Every structure is written in structure tokens, then in C-alpha cells.
Amino acid sequence: MHVRHLTLKDFRSYPSAELALTPGVTTLVGLNGQGKTNLVEAVGYLATLGSHRVATDQPLVRFGAGQAIVRGAIVRDDRETMVELEITPGRANRARLGRSPVSRPRDVLGTVRTVLFAPEDLALVKGDPSERRRFLDELLVQRQPRWSGVRSDYDKILKQRNALLKSAAPVLRKGGRRPPRPPRDGDLPLDEARESALHTLVVWNDHLASVGAQLLYARLRLLRDLVPDLAECYDAVSAAASNARATYRSSLHEELAGRLAAGEVPEVEELRAGMLETLEQVRSNEIERGVSLVGPHRDDLVLSLGDLPAKGYASHGESWSFALGLKLAAYRLLRRDLGDDPVLVLDDVFAELDSGRRERLATLVADCEQVLITAAVGADVPDVLRESGTTYAVELGQVHLAGPAVGAADEPDEPGEPEVPETLNGDGGDGGDGGDGGDSEDGEEGAEGADGAELAEDVREGAGRE
């Protein structure tokens, strides 16, 4: 599988852009703010219907434009398929597959698959549980696109249940009374109102447990298949045996949560029953707080190095190795399950790694069918990758085939005027990768001081625990 051609219209900083791609390694080199990350972000959007940088679609549409279009020609088993996404903030997005409209954008999921690693992924180790839940769920959808619908259904049920807990709180709370207001026609007596609210809550409990158990079961199976690759990939990147592990921390009652943490994968019906039991146990707390305290939306993926949690104990270099290990393990899993390689995207990664990790990462990805790399300085990309593929220069939204000097930091061998590179696309943007800052959620767990988007200086070999 590979992307043969990418077309953008009013996406991020690009009024329009055309980029021809080939199997192998493609490196996009340009200073910060020139638009290189926007190109690989568009490829990721084709695969996931989302951005790795922002939570909403609004920033993806060029300022002043009403909508953006991302189109990709995808080659798989020598057959080409066109995927087109029309992004319209405030309205439902539209999609085409093979130039024919589809009823829902998520119907195009699975046409192209990507594994993307970017500096933001350091939050997988240092950030809030929501970052790790999203990693699991996005990988789940890449593996089996039908889980996109299950995730959507769960989110809708959760929203409705939380709305009920808030609106019915006055009558559900022990000794509760109606808020002072003039009586209305049709008001039920307090006891009847409480009974009605409890009955409605039981109905939503059943919906939440039914769909939540399916999502939980899928996550547990995914993690069971991912963990062996995680340990191998961490050791390969770090050149050290550190017993990298990932265990599932569930919000279900203690006995069942302990079994899940030990790696057990119960059947869906047992998980559903356990979720209903736990919901009953925490009912009073939920009513007091007005939020749902049990379910996959409250769970976490605990990352450990030996007996210590990676968050808070791992050095900066170890955190990078762990985040890379997770993404490389995801790549291996998709390659093994699907029988072909997803597109691997490495966005501004090499500048954040010491020389040893750079070379080891280059060796690990050298045999991937298609690798897209962005870098501010071409010399940050190991020679084995840069010299075996194609390098483009990205300047103020213009994409050019780069000459030999662009890929390296050295001065040209011969004096004189540099050769003007060939232009591959038409209109360019005015620069700006368009990063919109964090999209931190006001999760119910509370912020945990994540600083995944802030990058420290390069870590040298042997730093910290290594």
C-alpha cells in the first residue's frame, strides 16, 4: 500500500498543492513554519478522519476559505483508488471513494492506513490518560474500521447519560428536593419523579454497559496482541533490555480490574455484567458529581519500565524510546494482521533523537513500503534513508524537488549560483505549519501536568536511566 498522489485545496496554509509520491522514502525538508507538516497531516487525515495536532476541523481550513479538500490516490495490490474528503467546519463532512459519494465519511476508513509519529506523541508517556485511550482506539479503528461506529455510539450514550445525571440530580440525591421555581403543569410528585429518573438511569446503564463492554473487549484483545511487539521495539530503539510493558487499568470493580491488569480477556457478556455491577456500586457518587465514573472513557494504559511506571520515572530519552516503541509496535501489528504495510509518517522526529537512536530507527524502518519524513534540516535524517529516496524542499508553501545541497547541511562543492529546483505544485501558501497549540480535554480525571508538546534538548547516549 502506498499513496501515489496527494492533492490539497484550501487545507491549512495551502490554497492548492499537488504532490507526487512513490514507494520508498520521501523526505520533506523545510524550516519551521513553511508547511511541511501540513502535507503529512493531510495524509494522516485521509487514514483517520482526524488530525494529530488539533481536536477540531476548523484549523484545517485555510483562513478565509469555506471548506478544504484533501484527495489521495491510493495504490494497493496494483489497484488504484481515489479517496476525497471535503472538510466543512460547522457542517457534516463529505467523502468520495473512487469518485462516488459515500453516505458517511467513515465509510472510507481502511482504504489507506498510516502510522504517524510526531513530537506530540511524547504525551503518550507523559500526558493524561486520554492520550493513551485515543492511541488504543485509533489503532483499533485502523485495524478494524467497524469500531469507529462503536466508538461513536459509546460517545453518544455517554453524553446522554451524563446529561441525565446533571438534570435529574435534584430529585435523585438523597433527601433531594426540587429547585425552587413556580409549579408547572404536569409536574410529578417528588417520589414519582425520583422513581422515573431512576428508571431512566437504569435504561442508560444498560446501553452504556452493552456498548462499553464491546469497546473494552476490543481494547483488551488489541493490547494482548500489541504488548510482545512493544517490548521488542523498545529494546531495538534504545539498544537496551528494559522490560517495557503496558497493562490495562480499568474502572470496573477491583476483582475484575485486577484480572484485566494481569492480561486476561474475559468475554463480552462478563464485561457487561461487571460494568453493570460497578455502576450500581458507584451510583450515589455519580449522582453527587453528575458524571459517569465507570466505563472505557475512565480507563488508562499503564506504561512501565521494569517495576516502575514510565510516567514520572523515565528519563527524556527513555520516554522517547517508549513512545517510538508504541508506534513501531502498532506498525508491526497492522503489517502482520493486514498483510501489507501501512504508510509510516515520521514528522520532525529525528531532530529530537540522539545519534544512536536516529541510526537505530533508520534501520528499523528501512524496509517499510512507504515512509514520509519531515525535517527542518536534511542532515538530521540518517543518510541511509535520505540517500535512498526522494527529497523535496518546502519553502513558503511551495514544494520543490530538492537538489543535493538541500538534503545535507554542507556547502556546495562548486561556487556559483545554486540551481533553481523544479516546482512540483502550483499555488503556495504563506507558510505556517498551522499548529494550534494543545487540544487538552477537560477530562474528568483532571490534568496531570502533561508537557508532551514541549520538547527538551536532545538526549545524549547514556543519559538518565540508560
XYZ file of C-alpha atoms in Angstrom, residues 39 220 222 244 275:
5
model
C 1.337 17.738 3.920
C -8.072 -5.812 25.666
C -5.653 -5.330 20.868
C 8.905 -2.326 28.635
C -19.819 -2.931 34.305
